[in-house]
Amino acid sequence: MSDTTTGLRREIVSVSRALDGAGLMPNKSGNVSCRLPGGFLITPSGIPYSQLEAAEVVELAADGTPLEGGLRPSSEWRMHGAIYAQRPEVAAVVHTHSPRATALSCARLGIPAFHYMIALAGGAIRCMSYATFGTEELAHNAVRGLEGRRAVLLANHGVVAVGASLREAHAVAFEVENLALQYLELRAAGLDPVVLDDAELATVIEKFTDYGRIDGR
Ligand SMILES: [Zn+2]
């Protein structure tokens, strides 16, 4: 474990534990990664987040080749690698099976721009078509669904959130679950949300950038 990656490894562990503790990564699901020069760090497969150590975070080259011996990377490493390849401004990726957003994905519903906090995700959140976990097809769907966005729902699966830092990707993943809760409540009450228009979302995104709620200005 190189010294240069120690801080990022620790941050991946703390973000994973926070998401797990909040119930957003049930039963060892989900994965967290961050970009490195020439590759990325990603959570290993099969280890409960409560027991995860910084040294167990797996380092991969940009094409997914493992660097040094170690644990198996998360089964979704292809998706993380594809996002880093296509989105140079993205420095961290969080994938969850957070319950409410995943429920929407199982109905193949995205999240409309009914609350201004959706600006954290860059606008209305798409739900992409189904693909088997761990596949190139799923990775491709995630990249397409993230165009112009920081979050996407994957049908019958879960959520991908990205950011210019682990902190930002974590915040987006958390907010997606919160928006999913609100949207489900609206639907359960038989109410139709009033959707904010693109001009208002652009205003909110600008304010978020000013206030530092969105990194990478
Ligand atoms: Zn998954």
CSV table of C-alpha atoms and ligand atoms in Angstrom, one decimal:
chain,number,residue,atom,x,y,z
A,1,MET,CA,0.0,0.0,0.0
A,2,SER,CA,1.7,3.1,-1.1
A,3,ASP,CA,1.8,6.2,1.1
A,4,THR,CA,0.3,8.3,-1.7
A,5,THR,CA,-2.9,6.3,-1.7
A,6,THR,CA,-3.3,5.9,2.1
A,7,GLY,CA,-5.5,9.0,2.6
A,8,LEU,CA,-7.8,8.1,-0.3
A,9,ARG,CA,-8.1,4.4,0.9
A,10,ARG,CA,-9.1,5.7,4.4
A,11,GLU,CA,-11.6,8.0,2.8
A,12,ILE,CA,-13.1,5.2,0.7
A,13,VAL,CA,-13.5,3.1,3.9
A,14,SER,CA,-15.2,6.0,5.8
A,15,VAL,CA,-17.6,6.8,2.9
A,16,SER,CA,-18.4,3.1,2.6
A,17,ARG,CA,-19.1,2.7,6.3
A,18,ALA,CA,-21.2,5.9,6.4
A,19,LEU,CA,-23.4,4.7,3.5
A,20,ASP,CA,-23.6,1.2,5.0
A,21,GLY,CA,-24.5,2.7,8.4
A,22,ALA,CA,-27.3,4.7,6.8
A,23,GLY,CA,-28.7,1.6,5.3
A,24,LEU,CA,-27.8,2.5,1.7
A,25,MET,CA,-25.6,-0.6,1.1
A,26,PRO,CA,-27.7,-3.5,2.3
A,27,ASN,CA,-26.0,-7.0,2.6
A,28,LYS,CA,-22.6,-6.0,1.3
A,29,SER,CA,-24.0,-4.5,-1.9
A,30,GLY,CA,-22.6,-1.5,-3.6
A,31,ASN,CA,-19.1,-0.3,-4.1
A,32,VAL,CA,-17.0,2.9,-3.8
A,33,SER,CA,-14.0,4.0,-5.9
A,34,CYS,CA,-11.8,7.0,-6.5
A,35,ARG,CA,-9.6,8.0,-9.4
A,36,LEU,CA,-5.8,7.7,-9.2
A,37,PRO,CA,-3.3,8.8,-11.9
A,38,GLY,CA,-3.4,5.9,-14.4
A,39,GLY,CA,-6.1,3.9,-12.5
A,40,PHE,CA,-8.4,3.8,-9.6
A,41,LEU,CA,-9.0,2.5,-6.1
A,42,ILE,CA,-12.1,0.4,-5.4
A,43,THR,CA,-13.7,-1.5,-2.6
A,44,PRO,CA,-13.0,-5.3,-2.6
A,45,SER,CA,-15.6,-7.9,-3.2
A,46,GLY,CA,-17.3,-9.8,-0.4
A,47,ILE,CA,-16.1,-7.9,2.7
A,48,PRO,CA,-18.6,-6.4,5.1
A,49,TYR,CA,-18.0,-2.6,5.2
A,50,SER,CA,-17.9,-2.7,9.0
A,51,GLN,CA,-14.8,-4.8,8.8
A,52,LEU,CA,-13.2,-3.2,5.8
A,53,GLU,CA,-9.6,-2.0,6.3
A,54,ALA,CA,-7.9,0.7,4.2
A,55,ALA,CA,-5.2,-1.8,3.1
A,56,GLU,CA,-7.9,-4.0,1.7
A,57,VAL,CA,-9.0,-1.4,-0.8
A,58,VAL,CA,-8.0,-2.7,-4.3
A,59,GLU,CA,-5.8,-0.7,-6.7
A,60,LEU,CA,-6.5,-1.2,-10.4
A,61,ALA,CA,-5.0,0.2,-13.6
A,62,ALA,CA,-7.3,2.2,-15.8
A,63,ASP,CA,-8.1,-1.0,-17.8
A,64,GLY,CA,-9.0,-3.0,-14.7
A,65,THR,CA,-5.7,-4.8,-14.3
A,66,PRO,CA,-5.0,-5.4,-10.6
A,67,LEU,CA,-1.8,-3.8,-9.3
A,68,GLU,CA,0.0,-6.2,-6.9
A,69,GLY,CA,-1.7,-9.2,-5.3
A,70,GLY,CA,-4.6,-8.5,-3.1
A,71,LEU,CA,-8.3,-9.0,-2.8
A,72,ARG,CA,-10.7,-9.3,-5.7
A,73,PRO,CA,-12.1,-6.0,-6.7
A,74,SER,CA,-15.8,-5.3,-6.6
A,75,SER,CA,-17.7,-7.1,-9.4
A,76,GLU,CA,-18.7,-3.7,-10.8
A,77,TRP,CA,-15.1,-2.5,-11.5
A,78,ARG,CA,-15.9,-2.3,-15.2
A,79,MET,CA,-18.6,0.2,-14.6
A,80,HIS,CA,-16.3,2.4,-12.4
A,81,GLY,CA,-13.5,2.1,-15.0
A,82,ALA,CA,-15.8,3.1,-17.9
A,83,ILE,CA,-17.0,6.1,-16.0
A,84,TYR,CA,-13.5,7.4,-15.3
A,85,ALA,CA,-12.6,6.8,-19.0
A,86,GLN,CA,-15.5,8.8,-20.3
A,87,ARG,CA,-15.8,11.5,-17.6
A,88,PRO,CA,-12.5,13.3,-17.0
A,89,GLU,CA,-14.0,15.6,-14.3
A,90,VAL,CA,-15.2,12.6,-12.2
A,91,ALA,CA,-12.9,11.7,-9.4
A,92,ALA,CA,-15.1,9.4,-7.4
A,93,VAL,CA,-17.9,6.9,-8.0
A,94,VAL,CA,-20.4,5.5,-5.5
A,95,HIS,CA,-22.7,2.6,-6.4
A,96,THR,CA,-25.5,1.7,-4.0
A,97,HIS,CA,-28.6,-0.5,-3.8
A,98,SER,CA,-30.2,2.1,-1.6
A,99,PRO,CA,-33.7,0.8,-0.9
A,100,ARG,CA,-36.0,3.6,-2.1
A,101,ALA,CA,-34.1,4.5,-5.3
A,102,THR,CA,-33.7,0.8,-6.0
A,103,ALA,CA,-37.5,0.4,-5.6
A,104,LEU,CA,-38.0,3.1,-8.3
A,105,SER,CA,-35.5,1.4,-10.5
A,106,CYS,CA,-37.5,-1.9,-10.3
A,107,ALA,CA,-40.5,0.0,-11.7
A,108,ARG,CA,-38.1,1.5,-14.3
A,109,LEU,CA,-38.9,5.0,-13.1
A,110,GLY,CA,-36.4,7.8,-13.0
A,111,ILE,CA,-36.7,10.8,-10.6
A,112,PRO,CA,-38.2,13.9,-12.1
A,113,ALA,CA,-36.9,17.4,-11.1
A,114,PHE,CA,-39.6,18.0,-8.5
A,115,HIS,CA,-37.3,19.4,-5.8
A,116,TYR,CA,-34.4,21.8,-6.2
A,117,MET,CA,-32.0,19.4,-4.5
A,118,ILE,CA,-32.0,17.3,-7.6
A,119,ALA,CA,-29.6,20.0,-8.9
A,120,LEU,CA,-26.9,18.1,-7.0
A,121,ALA,CA,-27.4,15.3,-9.6
A,122,GLY,CA,-27.4,17.9,-12.4
A,123,GLY,CA,-31.1,17.5,-13.2
A,124,ALA,CA,-33.8,14.8,-13.6
A,125,ILE,CA,-32.3,11.4,-12.9
A,126,ARG,CA,-32.7,8.8,-15.7
A,127,CYS,CA,-33.5,5.1,-15.2
A,128,MET,CA,-31.5,3.1,-17.7
A,129,SER,CA,-32.6,-0.3,-19.1
A,130,TYR,CA,-31.6,-3.6,-17.4
A,131,ALA,CA,-28.3,-5.4,-17.8
A,132,THR,CA,-26.7,-8.2,-15.8
A,133,PHE,CA,-24.5,-7.0,-12.9
A,134,GLY,CA,-20.8,-6.8,-13.6
A,135,THR,CA,-21.2,-6.7,-17.4
A,136,GLU,CA,-19.8,-4.3,-20.1
A,137,GLU,CA,-23.5,-3.6,-21.0
A,138,LEU,CA,-24.2,-2.4,-17.5
A,139,ALA,CA,-21.1,-0.2,-17.6
A,140,HIS,CA,-22.2,1.2,-21.0
A,141,ASN,CA,-25.7,1.9,-19.7
A,142,ALA,CA,-24.3,3.7,-16.6
A,143,VAL,CA,-22.1,6.0,-18.7
A,144,ARG,CA,-24.9,6.8,-21.1
A,145,GLY,CA,-27.3,7.5,-18.2
A,146,LEU,CA,-24.8,9.8,-16.6
A,147,GLU,CA,-24.5,12.1,-19.6
A,148,GLY,CA,-24.8,15.7,-18.2
A,149,ARG,CA,-25.7,14.2,-14.7
A,150,ARG,CA,-24.0,13.1,-11.5
A,151,ALA,CA,-26.5,10.2,-10.8
A,152,VAL,CA,-28.4,7.5,-12.7
A,153,LEU,CA,-30.7,4.6,-11.7
A,154,LEU,CA,-29.9,1.2,-13.2
A,155,ALA,CA,-33.1,-0.8,-13.8
A,156,ASN,CA,-33.8,-3.6,-11.3
A,157,HIS,CA,-30.5,-2.9,-9.6
A,158,GLY,CA,-29.6,0.4,-7.9
A,159,VAL,CA,-27.9,3.8,-8.1
A,160,VAL,CA,-24.7,5.2,-9.5
A,161,ALA,CA,-23.5,8.6,-8.2
A,162,VAL,CA,-20.4,10.4,-9.2
A,163,GLY,CA,-18.5,13.5,-8.1
A,164,ALA,CA,-15.4,15.6,-8.3
A,165,SER,CA,-14.4,14.1,-4.9
A,166,LEU,CA,-15.5,11.2,-2.7
A,167,ARG,CA,-17.3,13.8,-0.5
A,168,GLU,CA,-19.4,15.0,-3.4
A,169,ALA,CA,-20.2,11.5,-4.8
A,170,HIS,CA,-21.2,10.5,-1.2
A,171,ALA,CA,-23.5,13.5,-0.9
A,172,VAL,CA,-25.1,12.8,-4.3
A,173,ALA,CA,-25.8,9.2,-3.4
A,174,PHE,CA,-27.4,10.2,-0.2
A,175,GLU,CA,-29.5,12.9,-1.8
A,176,VAL,CA,-30.7,10.4,-4.5
A,177,GLU,CA,-32.1,8.2,-1.8
A,178,ASN,CA,-33.8,11.2,-0.1
A,179,LEU,CA,-35.4,12.3,-3.4
A,180,ALA,CA,-36.5,8.8,-4.0
A,181,LEU,CA,-38.2,8.7,-0.6
A,182,GLN,CA,-40.0,12.0,-1.4
A,183,TYR,CA,-41.0,10.8,-4.8
A,184,LEU,CA,-42.4,7.6,-3.5
A,185,GLU,CA,-44.3,9.5,-0.8
A,186,LEU,CA,-45.8,11.7,-3.5
A,187,ARG,CA,-46.8,8.8,-5.6
A,188,ALA,CA,-48.2,6.8,-2.6
A,189,ALA,CA,-50.4,9.9,-1.8
A,190,GLY,CA,-51.6,9.9,-5.4
A,191,LEU,CA,-50.1,13.3,-5.9
A,192,ASP,CA,-48.5,14.5,-9.2
A,193,PRO,CA,-45.3,16.5,-8.5
A,194,VAL,CA,-44.9,19.9,-10.1
A,195,VAL,CA,-41.6,19.8,-12.0
A,196,LEU,CA,-39.0,22.7,-11.9
A,197,ASP,CA,-38.0,23.9,-15.3
A,198,ASP,CA,-34.4,23.8,-16.8
A,199,ALA,CA,-33.9,27.6,-16.2
A,200,GLU,CA,-34.6,27.3,-12.5
A,201,LEU,CA,-32.4,24.2,-12.2
A,202,ALA,CA,-29.5,26.1,-13.9
A,203,THR,CA,-30.0,28.9,-11.3
A,204,VAL,CA,-29.8,26.4,-8.5
A,205,ILE,CA,-26.8,24.6,-9.9
A,206,GLU,CA,-25.0,28.0,-10.1
A,207,LYS,CA,-25.9,28.8,-6.5
A,208,PHE,CA,-24.7,25.3,-5.3
A,209,THR,CA,-21.4,26.0,-7.1
A,210,ASP,CA,-21.1,29.3,-5.3
A,211,TYR,CA,-21.8,27.8,-2.0
A,212,GLY,CA,-19.4,24.9,-2.5
A,213,ARG,CA,-22.1,22.3,-2.5
A,214,ILE,CA,-20.9,21.1,-5.8
A,215,ASP,CA,-17.1,20.6,-6.3
A,216,GLY,CA,-15.1,21.1,-9.4
A,217,ARG,CA,-15.9,24.7,-10.2
B,1,ZN,ZN,-24.9,-3.4,-7.7
